[in-house]
Short mmCIF file of C-alpha atoms and ligand atoms in Angstrom, two decimals:
data_model
loop_
_atom_site.label_atom_id
_atom_site.label_comp_id
_atom_site.label_asym_id
_atom_site.label_seq_id
_atom_site.Cartn_x
_atom_site.Cartn_y
_atom_site.Cartn_z
CA UNK G 1 -2.52 3.74 -31.06
CA UNK G 2 -3.23 1.83 -27.81
CA UNK G 3 -6.29 3.14 -25.50
CA UNK G 4 -3.04 3.93 -22.77
CA UNK G 5 -2.29 6.53 -25.07
CA UNK G 6 -5.37 7.82 -25.90
CA UNK G 7 -6.00 10.52 -23.03
CA UNK G 8 -9.61 11.38 -24.31
CA UNK G 9 -10.29 7.62 -23.75
CA UNK G 10 -8.41 7.62 -20.41
CA UNK G 11 -10.69 10.61 -19.05
CA UNK G 12 -13.72 8.93 -20.44
CA UNK G 13 -13.50 6.05 -18.38
CA UNK G 14 -12.01 7.34 -15.30
CA UNK G 15 -15.63 9.04 -14.21
CA UNK G 16 -14.41 10.34 -10.73
CA UNK G 17 -10.82 11.33 -11.95
CA UNK G 18 -8.92 8.71 -9.77
CA UNK G 19 -5.68 9.78 -12.08
CA UNK G 20 -5.60 13.37 -10.36
CA UNK G 21 -5.67 11.65 -6.99
CA UNK G 22 -2.79 9.67 -8.21
CA UNK G 23 -0.73 12.51 -9.66
CA UNK G 24 -1.67 14.32 -6.60
CA UNK G 25 0.31 11.67 -4.13
CA UNK G 26 3.55 13.54 -3.54
CA UNK G 27 1.37 16.74 -2.73
CA UNK G 28 -0.79 14.52 -0.14
CA UNK G 29 2.37 13.31 1.38
CA UNK G 30 3.43 17.00 1.93
CA UNK G 31 0.10 18.26 3.49
CA UNK G 32 -0.18 15.37 5.44
CA UNK G 33 3.13 15.37 6.99
CA UNK G 34 2.22 19.16 8.17
CA UNK G 35 -1.08 18.17 9.46
CA UNK G 36 0.94 15.56 11.73
CA UNK G 37 3.40 18.33 12.79
CA UNK G 38 0.69 20.38 13.96
CA UNK G 39 -1.70 17.50 15.74
CA UNK G 40 -1.51 17.65 19.44
CA UNK G 41 -0.28 14.79 21.16
CA UNK G 42 -0.68 14.35 24.99
CA UNK G 43 2.88 14.25 26.64
CA UNK G 44 2.40 10.57 28.46
CA UNK G 45 2.01 9.15 24.81
CA UNK G 46 5.72 9.52 24.86
CA UNK G 47 5.99 6.20 27.20
CA UNK G 48 4.74 3.46 24.93
CA UNK G 49 6.04 -0.02 24.77
CA UNK G 50 4.22 -0.99 21.76
CA UNK G 51 2.22 0.30 18.49
CA UNK G 52 -1.03 -1.34 16.98
CA UNK G 53 -2.16 -0.22 13.96
CA UNK G 54 -5.79 -1.10 12.94
CA UNK G 55 -6.80 -0.77 9.45
CA UNK G 56 -8.54 -2.62 6.54
CA UNK G 57 -7.79 -2.64 2.76
CA UNK G 58 -6.91 0.68 1.32
CA UNK G 59 -6.57 2.08 5.29
CA UNK G 60 -4.29 -0.55 6.30
CA UNK G 61 -1.48 -0.38 3.77
CA UNK G 62 0.07 3.11 5.41
CA UNK G 63 0.10 0.69 8.61
CA UNK G 64 2.23 -2.27 6.54
CA UNK G 65 4.98 0.35 5.22
CA UNK G 66 5.34 1.27 9.12
CA UNK G 67 5.93 -1.82 9.97
CA UNK G 68 8.27 -2.55 7.36
CA UNK G 69 10.12 0.35 8.19
CA UNK G 70 10.12 -0.19 12.00
CA UNK G 71 11.76 -3.41 11.09
CA UNK G 72 15.03 -1.39 9.81
CA UNK G 73 14.73 1.48 12.45
CA UNK G 74 12.49 1.09 15.64
CA UNK G 75 13.20 -0.49 18.99
CA UNK G 76 9.45 -0.25 19.98
CA UNK G 77 7.43 -2.93 18.23
CA UNK G 78 4.85 -2.41 16.01
CA UNK G 79 2.20 -4.45 14.22
CA UNK G 80 -0.54 -4.22 12.15
CA UNK G 81 -3.78 -5.76 13.12
CA UNK G 82 -6.51 -6.37 10.29
CA UNK G 83 -9.33 -7.98 12.25
CA UNK G 84 -11.92 -7.37 15.10
CA UNK G 85 -10.82 -7.00 18.47
CA UNK G 86 -7.09 -6.56 19.87
CA UNK G 87 -4.33 -8.66 20.66
CA UNK G 88 -4.25 -9.95 23.95
CA UNK G 89 -0.88 -8.15 24.78
CA UNK G 90 -2.63 -4.74 24.14
CA UNK G 91 -2.19 -2.75 27.94
CA UNK G 92 -2.24 1.12 28.97
CA UNK G 93 1.32 0.89 27.72
CA UNK G 94 0.21 0.54 24.11
CA UNK G 95 -0.42 3.16 21.33
CA UNK G 96 -3.39 1.91 19.04
CA UNK G 97 -3.34 3.95 16.01
CA UNK G 98 -6.91 3.39 14.00
CA UNK G 99 -6.70 4.30 10.32
CA UNK G 100 -10.09 4.36 8.40
CA UNK G 101 -11.12 6.64 6.18
CA UNK G 102 -14.74 6.54 6.39
CA UNK G 103 -14.10 5.90 10.19
CA UNK G 104 -17.17 3.31 9.73
CA UNK G 105 -14.89 -0.14 8.96
CA UNK G 106 -16.56 -2.49 11.67
CA UNK G 107 -13.05 -4.39 12.19
CA UNK G 108 -11.60 -1.37 12.97
CA UNK G 109 -14.20 0.36 14.97
CA UNK G 110 -14.38 -2.68 16.95
CA UNK G 111 -10.44 -2.63 17.93
CA UNK G 112 -10.62 0.86 19.03
CA UNK G 113 -13.45 0.37 21.04
CA UNK G 114 -11.70 -2.47 22.82
CA UNK G 115 -8.43 -0.18 23.27
CA UNK G 116 -10.51 2.27 25.06
CA UNK G 117 -12.14 -0.80 27.43
CA UNK G 118 -8.13 -1.69 27.88
CA UNK G 119 -6.85 1.64 28.92
CA UNK G 120 -4.28 1.94 25.82
CA UNK G 121 -3.20 5.30 24.63
CA UNK G 122 -5.52 6.14 21.31
CA UNK G 123 -5.19 7.83 18.06
CA UNK G 124 -7.12 8.07 14.99
CA UNK G 125 -6.54 8.89 11.02
CA UNK G 126 -10.22 8.95 9.60
CA UNK G 127 -12.70 11.34 7.81
CA UNK G 128 -14.69 10.73 11.24
CA UNK G 129 -17.29 8.59 11.30
CA UNK G 130 -18.08 6.06 14.10
CA UNK G 131 -14.24 6.47 15.25
CA UNK G 132 -14.78 10.10 16.13
CA UNK G 133 -17.33 9.79 18.78
CA UNK G 134 -15.08 7.37 20.34
CA UNK G 135 -11.91 9.11 20.37
CA UNK G 136 -14.37 12.05 22.00
CA UNK G 137 -15.64 9.71 24.83
CA UNK G 138 -11.64 8.70 25.09
CA UNK G 139 -9.99 11.93 24.71
CA UNK G 140 -7.98 10.41 21.82
CA UNK G 141 -6.48 12.84 19.29
CA UNK G 142 -7.97 12.33 15.73
CA UNK G 143 -6.28 13.43 12.74
CA UNK G 144 -8.95 14.20 10.39
CA UNK G 145 -9.05 13.65 6.49
CA UNK G 146 -10.72 15.92 4.27
CA UNK G 147 -9.93 14.98 0.83
CA UNK G 148 -12.64 13.50 -0.81
CA UNK G 149 -11.50 10.20 -2.44
CA UNK G 150 -11.44 6.71 -2.35
CA UNK G 151 -9.18 5.42 0.66
CA UNK G 152 -6.58 3.86 -1.52
CA UNK G 153 -6.00 7.05 -3.88
CA UNK G 154 -5.87 8.94 -0.77
CA UNK G 155 -2.87 6.67 0.35
CA UNK G 156 -0.73 9.64 1.71
CA UNK G 157 -3.35 11.13 4.10
CA UNK G 158 -3.60 7.73 5.52
CA UNK G 159 0.45 6.85 5.54
CA UNK G 160 2.32 10.06 6.16
CA UNK G 161 0.89 10.95 9.40
CA UNK G 162 1.46 7.46 11.08
CA UNK G 163 5.08 8.14 9.94
CA UNK G 164 5.27 11.68 10.90
CA UNK G 165 3.24 11.02 14.67
CA UNK G 166 5.33 7.86 15.23
CA UNK G 167 8.76 10.41 14.75
CA UNK G 168 7.42 12.50 16.87
CA UNK G 169 7.08 10.03 19.58
CA UNK G 170 10.71 8.74 18.78
CA UNK G 171 9.62 5.54 17.57
CA UNK G 172 10.45 5.84 13.82
CA UNK G 173 13.10 7.87 12.82
CA UNK G 174 11.98 10.01 9.89
CA UNK G 175 12.87 13.33 9.49
CA UNK G 176 11.04 16.26 7.12
CA UNK G 177 14.45 16.22 4.96
CA UNK G 178 13.63 12.49 4.09
CA UNK G 179 10.49 13.07 3.52
CA UNK G 180 11.09 16.18 1.20
CA UNK G 181 13.50 13.72 -0.84
CA UNK G 182 11.05 11.39 -1.41
CA UNK G 183 8.57 13.87 -2.55
CA UNK G 184 11.00 15.05 -5.22
CA UNK G 185 11.57 11.44 -6.01
CA UNK G 186 8.06 10.57 -6.36
CA UNK G 187 7.68 13.91 -8.59
CA UNK G 188 10.24 12.93 -10.99
CA UNK G 189 8.66 9.38 -11.28
CA UNK G 190 5.29 10.97 -11.97
CA UNK G 191 6.90 12.93 -14.62
CA UNK G 192 7.97 9.83 -16.27
CA UNK G 193 4.84 7.65 -16.33
CA UNK G 194 2.11 9.54 -16.45
CA UNK G 195 -0.60 9.32 -19.34
CA UNK G 196 1.17 12.11 -21.39
CA UNK G 197 4.07 9.75 -21.47
CA UNK G 198 3.22 7.59 -24.68
CA UNK G 199 3.65 3.48 -24.12
CA UNK G 200 7.09 3.29 -25.77
CA UNK G 201 8.75 5.58 -22.61
CA UNK G 202 6.47 4.65 -20.15
CA UNK G 203 7.24 1.71 -17.81
CA UNK G 204 3.89 1.78 -15.94
CA UNK G 205 1.81 1.32 -19.42
CA UNK G 206 4.25 -1.11 -20.83
CA UNK G 207 3.86 -3.70 -17.37
CA UNK G 208 -0.09 -3.05 -17.42
CA UNK G 209 0.29 -4.45 -21.50
CA UNK G 210 2.57 -7.34 -20.04
CA UNK G 211 -0.22 -8.07 -17.20
CA UNK G 212 -3.27 -7.72 -19.42
CA UNK G 213 -5.45 -11.01 -19.31
CA UNK G 214 -2.94 -12.48 -17.05
CA UNK G 215 -2.94 -13.49 -13.40
CA UNK G 216 -0.16 -10.95 -12.10
CA UNK G 217 2.24 -12.66 -9.46
CA UNK G 218 3.79 -9.58 -7.37
CA UNK G 219 7.31 -10.98 -5.70
CA UNK G 220 8.86 -8.32 -3.31
CA UNK G 221 11.38 -8.81 -0.36
CA UNK G 222 12.60 -6.97 2.69
CA UNK G 223 11.06 -3.36 2.42
CA UNK G 224 9.63 -4.25 -0.89
CA UNK G 225 7.26 -6.79 0.47
CA UNK G 226 4.92 -4.34 1.43
CA UNK G 227 5.07 -2.57 -2.19
CA UNK G 228 4.13 -6.07 -3.64
CA UNK G 229 1.13 -6.36 -1.19
CA UNK G 230 0.07 -2.76 -2.15
CA UNK G 231 0.41 -3.78 -6.01
CA UNK G 232 -2.07 -6.64 -5.19
CA UNK G 233 -4.43 -4.76 -3.68
CA UNK G 234 -4.44 -2.21 -6.35
CA UNK G 235 -4.65 -4.35 -9.13
CA UNK G 236 -7.83 -6.15 -7.12
CA UNK G 237 -9.37 -2.90 -6.58
CA UNK G 238 -8.79 -0.66 -9.70
CA UNK G 239 -8.28 -3.31 -12.68
CA UNK G 240 -10.57 -5.86 -10.84
CA UNK G 241 -8.03 -8.64 -11.83
CA UNK G 242 -6.71 -11.55 -9.97
CA UNK G 243 -3.42 -10.91 -8.81
CA UNK G 244 -1.11 -12.75 -5.93
CA UNK G 245 1.89 -11.31 -4.12
CA UNK G 246 4.42 -13.39 -2.55
CA UNK G 247 7.60 -12.51 -0.65
CA UNK G 248 11.08 -13.90 -0.75
CA UNK G 249 12.61 -15.54 0.92
CA UNK G 250 9.42 -17.54 1.98
CA UNK G 251 8.46 -18.32 -2.05
CA UNK G 252 11.34 -20.28 -2.03
CA UNK G 253 9.64 -22.88 0.49
CA UNK G 254 6.34 -23.72 -1.35
CA UNK G 255 5.74 -21.23 -4.38
CA UNK G 256 8.38 -22.36 -6.57
CA UNK G 257 7.22 -25.83 -6.67
CA UNK G 258 3.61 -25.11 -7.19
CA UNK G 259 4.21 -23.83 -10.86
CA UNK G 260 3.34 -27.16 -12.70
CA UNK G 261 -0.52 -26.88 -12.77
CA UNK G 262 -3.03 -25.87 -13.73
CA UNK G 263 -1.80 -26.83 -17.37
CA UNK G 264 -0.75 -24.28 -19.70
CA UNK G 265 -0.32 -22.12 -16.29
CA UNK G 266 2.54 -20.25 -18.24
CA UNK G 267 0.03 -18.91 -20.84
CA UNK G 268 -2.04 -17.27 -17.88
CA UNK G 269 0.37 -15.99 -15.23
CA UNK G 270 3.24 -13.12 -15.30
CA UNK G 271 5.56 -12.77 -12.49
CA UNK G 272 6.90 -9.27 -11.67
CA UNK G 273 9.88 -8.94 -9.40
CA UNK G 274 10.30 -6.02 -7.38
CA UNK G 275 14.27 -5.49 -6.75
CA UNK G 276 16.17 -2.89 -4.29
CA UNK G 277 19.69 -2.24 -3.89
CA UNK G 278 18.89 -3.10 -0.08
CA UNK G 279 17.94 -6.68 -0.96
CA UNK G 280 19.67 -9.14 1.58
CA UNK G 281 22.67 -10.69 -0.30
CA UNK G 282 21.18 -14.13 0.02
CA UNK G 283 17.62 -12.99 -1.31
CA UNK G 284 19.58 -11.61 -4.50
CA UNK G 285 20.85 -15.01 -5.16
CA UNK G 286 17.48 -16.90 -4.44
CA UNK G 287 16.13 -14.28 -6.79
CA UNK G 288 18.52 -15.44 -9.99
CA UNK G 289 17.85 -19.03 -9.45
CA UNK G 290 13.82 -18.28 -9.18
CA UNK G 291 14.64 -16.58 -12.62
CA UNK G 292 15.98 -19.87 -13.84
CA UNK G 293 13.25 -21.70 -12.55
CA UNK G 294 10.85 -19.41 -14.34
CA UNK G 295 12.43 -19.69 -17.79
CA UNK G 296 12.92 -23.40 -17.50
CA UNK G 297 9.07 -23.38 -17.29
CA UNK G 298 8.82 -20.60 -19.77
CA UNK G 299 7.09 -18.61 -17.43
CA UNK G 300 7.24 -14.59 -18.56
CA UNK G 301 8.48 -12.28 -15.92
CA UNK G 302 9.83 -8.73 -15.32
CA UNK G 303 12.50 -8.14 -12.43
CA UNK G 304 12.20 -4.11 -11.85
CA UNK G 305 15.24 -2.67 -10.47
CA UNK G 306 13.63 0.01 -8.21
CA UNK G 307 15.62 3.42 -8.98
CA UNK G 308 18.68 3.18 -6.66
CA UNK G 309 17.83 5.86 -3.80
CA UNK G 310 19.12 6.52 -0.34
CA UNK G 311 16.76 5.03 2.02
CA UNK G 312 14.28 2.11 1.84
CA UNK G 313 11.25 4.74 2.31
CA UNK G 314 12.08 6.21 -0.62
CA UNK G 315 12.38 2.64 -2.49
CA UNK G 316 8.87 1.54 -0.87
CA UNK G 317 6.96 4.79 -1.79
CA UNK G 318 8.68 4.78 -5.42
CA UNK G 319 7.52 0.99 -6.01
CA UNK G 320 4.17 2.18 -4.54
CA UNK G 321 3.76 4.62 -7.01
CA UNK G 322 4.85 2.86 -9.93
CA UNK G 323 2.36 -0.08 -9.13
CA UNK G 324 -0.35 2.59 -8.55
CA UNK G 325 0.12 3.63 -11.90
CA UNK G 326 0.27 0.13 -13.24
CA UNK G 327 -3.24 -0.89 -11.77
CA UNK G 328 -4.33 2.32 -13.02
CA UNK G 329 -3.56 1.54 -16.76
CA UNK G 330 -4.58 -2.21 -16.10
CA UNK G 331 -8.15 -0.92 -15.11
CA UNK G 332 -8.16 1.07 -18.91
CA UNK G 333 -6.48 -1.80 -20.68
CA UNK G 334 -9.31 -3.72 -19.52
CA UNK G 335 -11.86 -1.02 -20.61
CA UNK G 336 -12.95 -0.07 -16.97
CA UNK G 337 -13.57 2.84 -14.60
CA UNK G 338 -10.94 2.16 -11.80
CA UNK G 339 -13.08 3.81 -9.17
CA UNK G 340 -16.14 1.86 -8.70
CA UNK G 341 -15.62 -1.27 -6.12
CA UNK G 342 -19.43 -2.55 -6.14
CA UNK G 343 -18.76 -6.36 -4.54
CA UNK G 344 -17.09 -4.46 -1.26
CA UNK G 345 -19.90 -1.87 -1.23
CA UNK G 346 -22.19 -4.73 -1.48
CA UNK G 347 -21.07 -6.79 1.58
CA UNK G 348 -20.96 -3.76 3.56
CA UNK G 349 -24.31 -3.03 2.65
CA UNK G 350 -25.32 -6.34 4.01
CA UNK G 351 -23.03 -6.49 7.10
CA UNK G 352 -24.73 -3.28 8.17
CA UNK G 353 -28.25 -4.73 7.77
CA UNK G 354 -27.44 -7.43 9.90
CA UNK G 355 -26.40 -5.41 12.91
O1 PA5 O 1 -9.86 0.82 -1.09
C1 PA5 O 1 -11.12 0.68 -0.43
O2 PA5 O 1 -12.07 1.12 -0.36
C2 PA5 O 1 -11.22 -0.51 0.98
O3 PA5 O 1 -10.05 -1.36 0.52
C3 PA5 O 1 -11.59 0.08 1.90
O4 PA5 O 1 -10.25 0.84 2.03
C4 PA5 O 1 -11.43 -0.80 3.29
O5 PA5 O 1 -13.09 -1.59 3.06
C5 PA5 O 1 -11.78 -0.20 4.23
O6 PA5 O 1 -12.61 1.11 4.72
P1 PA5 O 1 -11.76 2.52 5.36
O7 PA5 O 1 -10.65 2.97 4.29
O8 PA5 O 1 -13.25 3.23 4.67
O9 PA5 O 1 -11.80 1.80 6.83
#
């Protein structure tokens, strides 16, 4: 029996029980949607010309997902800002949403402070930290998270409120019914990829085995670009592994000519291509040409067609959930506890010491 089918070993390695957080994902979405429904929003927030979401790392990916969805269903531009300060266009017609699990991430805090100074409309999603007094100062709503997990393992709490709030403001069109459908879909997926399901029947474990000891390259297009990025960050943080995310059609203009060196690259990488029925027809053709190129170069790859669903939201969430499990199993296959992120903590400590 391989380690991925050894439940005792998995439990032993996973000291903080990240598995429970993973299994909670659909319930996190449910609870967070309810909190977003209840949050008091100032009425003047209904008049917004653009939205800027601030966040870093595990707290930024929910913003990415909103940006991805907004391309299909919002007339108001939404961007994610992963940096200090704010883009110059932000003014009193902007809504600036800060997302930080700890509330202390200095890039996010800096942008949120700048939003207050510029007179923007503001809102934070956080456990508190340094964002809380800024919310009090500018009378900005704070949607408080009280979950007790790593930010990346609390995605439901970081993402869903943005969807709920932007829907209430008429910026994104997402209904409770769509969220409920997504939750059911995720529960169905969870039952197929959780640890009790043996490798022979478990696609997440199979993928983790394929990625073991290789550099993963995750490709997505359209709405699944965000999922590819989430796979990357989760494989980095949970499995402590090197991984890159690429997107179509952009990769057809560079990546495909960069596969010859270093020598024996084919023995070092594994390409995963996330596919959706919503992929642009021209990107579907591009995918098949990319597969031919990979075959010619003997580079191993795996296309994964997300389970056909009725919405881009469902596909994004399913692709993200699958990737989260793959990264978890890859950590276990590497013999690692998925939770600790020592280098990130060290870096934050060093920066705090320079304030
Ligand atoms: O996953 C993580 O722990 C990190 O990527 C953090 O999310 C990131 O450093 C930002 O911290 P926070 O989520 O507290 O704003």
